[in-house]
mmCIF file of C-alpha atoms in Angstrom:
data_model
loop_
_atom_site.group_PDB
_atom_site.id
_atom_site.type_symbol
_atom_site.label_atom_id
_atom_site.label_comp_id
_atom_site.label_asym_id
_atom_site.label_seq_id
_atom_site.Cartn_x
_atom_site.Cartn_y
_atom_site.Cartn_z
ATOM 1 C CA UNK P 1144 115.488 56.371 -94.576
ATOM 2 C CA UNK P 1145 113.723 53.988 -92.188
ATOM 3 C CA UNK P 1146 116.390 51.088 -92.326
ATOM 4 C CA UNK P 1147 114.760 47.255 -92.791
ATOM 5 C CA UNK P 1148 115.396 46.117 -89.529
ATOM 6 C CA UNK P 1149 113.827 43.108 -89.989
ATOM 7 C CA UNK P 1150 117.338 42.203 -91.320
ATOM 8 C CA UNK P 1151 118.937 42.553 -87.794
ATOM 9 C CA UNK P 1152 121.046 39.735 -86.822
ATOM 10 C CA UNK P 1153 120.222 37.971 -90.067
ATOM 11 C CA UNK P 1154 122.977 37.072 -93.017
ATOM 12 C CA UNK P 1155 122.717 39.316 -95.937
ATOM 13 C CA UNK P 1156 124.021 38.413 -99.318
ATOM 14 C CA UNK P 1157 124.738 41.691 -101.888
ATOM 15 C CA UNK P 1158 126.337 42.522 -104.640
ATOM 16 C CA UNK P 1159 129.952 44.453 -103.665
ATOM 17 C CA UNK P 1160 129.376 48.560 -104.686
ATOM 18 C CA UNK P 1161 126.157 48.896 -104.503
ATOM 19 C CA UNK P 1162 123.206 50.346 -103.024
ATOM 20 C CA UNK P 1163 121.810 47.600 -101.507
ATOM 21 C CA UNK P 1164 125.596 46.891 -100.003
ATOM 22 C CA UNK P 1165 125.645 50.590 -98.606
ATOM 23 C CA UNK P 1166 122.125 49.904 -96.602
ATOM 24 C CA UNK P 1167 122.922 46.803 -95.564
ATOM 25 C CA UNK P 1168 126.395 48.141 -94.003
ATOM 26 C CA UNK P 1169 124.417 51.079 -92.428
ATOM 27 C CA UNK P 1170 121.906 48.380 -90.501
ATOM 28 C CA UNK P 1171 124.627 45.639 -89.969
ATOM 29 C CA UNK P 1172 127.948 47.824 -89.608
ATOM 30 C CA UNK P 1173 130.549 48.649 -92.600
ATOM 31 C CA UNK P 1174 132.580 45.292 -91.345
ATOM 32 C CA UNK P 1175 129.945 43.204 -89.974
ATOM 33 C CA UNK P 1176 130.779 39.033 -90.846
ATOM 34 C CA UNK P 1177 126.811 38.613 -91.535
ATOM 35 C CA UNK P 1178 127.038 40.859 -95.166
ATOM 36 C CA UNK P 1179 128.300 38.641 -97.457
ATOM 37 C CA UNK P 1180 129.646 40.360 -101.117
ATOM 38 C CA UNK P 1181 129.457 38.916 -104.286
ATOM 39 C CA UNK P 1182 130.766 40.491 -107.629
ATOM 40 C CA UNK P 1183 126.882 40.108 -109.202
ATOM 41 C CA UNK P 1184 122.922 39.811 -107.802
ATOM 42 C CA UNK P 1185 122.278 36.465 -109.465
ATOM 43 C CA UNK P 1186 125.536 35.097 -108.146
ATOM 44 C CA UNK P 1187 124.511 36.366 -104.477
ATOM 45 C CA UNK P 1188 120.778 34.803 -104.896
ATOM 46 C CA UNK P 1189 122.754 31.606 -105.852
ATOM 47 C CA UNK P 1190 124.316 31.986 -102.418
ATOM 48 C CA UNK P 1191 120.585 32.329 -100.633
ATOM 49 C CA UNK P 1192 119.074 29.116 -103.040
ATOM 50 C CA UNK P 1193 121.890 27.145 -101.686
ATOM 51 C CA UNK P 1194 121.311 28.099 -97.713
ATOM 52 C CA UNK P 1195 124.426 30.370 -97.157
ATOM 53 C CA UNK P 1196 122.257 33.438 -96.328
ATOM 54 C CA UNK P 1197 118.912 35.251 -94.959
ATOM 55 C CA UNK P 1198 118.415 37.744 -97.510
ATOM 56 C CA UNK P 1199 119.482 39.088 -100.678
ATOM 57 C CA UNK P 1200 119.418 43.194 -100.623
ATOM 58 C CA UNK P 1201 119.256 44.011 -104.674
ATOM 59 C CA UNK P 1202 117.388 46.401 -107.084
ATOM 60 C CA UNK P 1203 113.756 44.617 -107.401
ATOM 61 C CA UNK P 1204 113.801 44.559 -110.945
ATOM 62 C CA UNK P 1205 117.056 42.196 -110.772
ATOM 63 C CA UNK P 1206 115.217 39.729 -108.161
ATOM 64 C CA UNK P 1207 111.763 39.145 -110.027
ATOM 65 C CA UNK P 1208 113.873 38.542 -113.127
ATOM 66 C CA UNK P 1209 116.010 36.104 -112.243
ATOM 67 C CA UNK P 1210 113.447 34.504 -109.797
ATOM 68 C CA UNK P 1211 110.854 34.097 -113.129
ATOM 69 C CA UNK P 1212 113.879 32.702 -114.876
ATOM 70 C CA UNK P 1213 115.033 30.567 -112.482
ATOM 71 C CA UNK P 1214 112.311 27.899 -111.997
ATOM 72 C CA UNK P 1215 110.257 27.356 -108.330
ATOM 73 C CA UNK P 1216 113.550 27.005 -106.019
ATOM 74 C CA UNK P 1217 111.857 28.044 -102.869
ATOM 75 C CA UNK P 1218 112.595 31.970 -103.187
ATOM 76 C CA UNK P 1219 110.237 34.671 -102.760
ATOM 77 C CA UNK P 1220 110.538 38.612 -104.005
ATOM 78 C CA UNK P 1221 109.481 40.879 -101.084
ATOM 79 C CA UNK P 1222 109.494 44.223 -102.195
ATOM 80 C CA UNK P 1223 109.730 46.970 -99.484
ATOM 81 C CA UNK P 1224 108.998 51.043 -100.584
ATOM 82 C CA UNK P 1225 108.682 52.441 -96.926
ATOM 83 C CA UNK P 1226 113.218 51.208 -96.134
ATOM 84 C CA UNK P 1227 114.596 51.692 -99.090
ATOM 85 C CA UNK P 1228 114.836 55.460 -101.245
ATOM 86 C CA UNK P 1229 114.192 55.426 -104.578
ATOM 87 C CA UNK P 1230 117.207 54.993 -106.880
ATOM 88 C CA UNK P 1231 118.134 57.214 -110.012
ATOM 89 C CA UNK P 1232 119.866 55.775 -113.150
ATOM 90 C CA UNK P 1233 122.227 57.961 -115.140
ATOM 91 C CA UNK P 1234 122.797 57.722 -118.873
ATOM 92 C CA UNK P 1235 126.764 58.277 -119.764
ATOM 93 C CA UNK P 1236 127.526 59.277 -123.605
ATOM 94 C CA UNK P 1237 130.627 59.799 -124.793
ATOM 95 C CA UNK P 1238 131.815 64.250 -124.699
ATOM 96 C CA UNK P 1239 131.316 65.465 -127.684
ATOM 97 C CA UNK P 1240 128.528 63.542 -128.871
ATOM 98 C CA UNK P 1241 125.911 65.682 -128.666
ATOM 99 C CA UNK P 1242 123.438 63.967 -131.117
ATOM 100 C CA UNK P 1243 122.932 61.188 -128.892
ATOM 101 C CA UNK P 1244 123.063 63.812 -126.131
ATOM 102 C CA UNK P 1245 120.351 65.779 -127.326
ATOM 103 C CA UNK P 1246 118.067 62.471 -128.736
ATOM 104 C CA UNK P 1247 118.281 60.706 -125.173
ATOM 105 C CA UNK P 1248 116.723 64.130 -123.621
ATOM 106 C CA UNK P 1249 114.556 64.505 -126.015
ATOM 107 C CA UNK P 1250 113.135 60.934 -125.113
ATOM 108 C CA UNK P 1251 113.288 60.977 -121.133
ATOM 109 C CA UNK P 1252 111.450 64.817 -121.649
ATOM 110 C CA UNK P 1253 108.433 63.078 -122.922
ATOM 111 C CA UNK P 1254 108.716 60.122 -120.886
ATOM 112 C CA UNK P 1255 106.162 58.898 -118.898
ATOM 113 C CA UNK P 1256 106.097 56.507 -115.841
ATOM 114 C CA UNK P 1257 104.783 54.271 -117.842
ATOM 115 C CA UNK P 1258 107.150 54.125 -120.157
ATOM 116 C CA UNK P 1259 109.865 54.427 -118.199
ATOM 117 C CA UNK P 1260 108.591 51.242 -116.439
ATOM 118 C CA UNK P 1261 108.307 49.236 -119.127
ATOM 119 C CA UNK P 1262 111.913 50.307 -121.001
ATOM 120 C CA UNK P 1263 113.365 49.055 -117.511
ATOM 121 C CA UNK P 1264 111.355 45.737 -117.490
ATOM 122 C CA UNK P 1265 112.622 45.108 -121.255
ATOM 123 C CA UNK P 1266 116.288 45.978 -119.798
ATOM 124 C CA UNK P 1267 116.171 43.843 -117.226
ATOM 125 C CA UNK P 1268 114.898 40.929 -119.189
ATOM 126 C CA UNK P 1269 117.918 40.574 -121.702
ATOM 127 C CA UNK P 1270 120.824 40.918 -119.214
ATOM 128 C CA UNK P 1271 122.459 38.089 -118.914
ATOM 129 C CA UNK P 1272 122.530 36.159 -115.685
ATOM 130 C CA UNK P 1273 126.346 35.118 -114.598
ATOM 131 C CA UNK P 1274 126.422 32.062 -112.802
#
């Protein structure tokens, strides 16, 4: 991956464990003092409202959310395809249950982008934002 380096030398906010952490450490270094970690995305674009950071490095879908939610505070969603890979989500079910198993393949089989899309935008929209 091309890393953003437009986020040289700037302070990062992300949330601990995750992607966005990982690329962030590969551009700034595993230990650098200008990533700062928080335990959730909405708690780390807190930190960038109130002037404590640059940046917030987070899954796009999190951002726009909790930016239309969130009222005109000065932030802006820049969304960059050509840095960052694409991410894949994984479905966990319990062994054993092969019902659910079997109904959850049968849906993502017939799938389309489309749809996909727009189960992920109705995701995104009901979890709660932690303060």
């Amino acid at each position: 991956d091309a890393l953003p380096i437009y986020l040289k030398g700037k302070k990062v906010a992300v949330q601990t464990g995750t992607t966005g952490d990982e690329v962030t450490q590969k551009l700034l270094g595993k230990s650098s003092p200008d990533i700062k970690r928080f335990e959730s995305t909405p708690l780390a674009l807190k930190e960038l409202e109130n002037g404590g950071v640059d940046a917030v490095v987070a899954d796009n879908g999190v951002v726009v959310n909790y930016l239309s939610n969130n009222g005109d505070k000065g932030l802006v969603s820049v969304e960059d395809t050509e840095s960052f890979a694409p991410e894949y989500y994984g479905i966990a079910v319990k062994k054993g249950n092969t019902a659910l198993k079997d109904a959850i393949n049968e849906v993502l089989a017939t799938m389309t982008t489309d749809d996909y899309n727009t189960m992920m935008d109705e995701a995104i929209s009901v979890q709660p934002l932690s303060e």
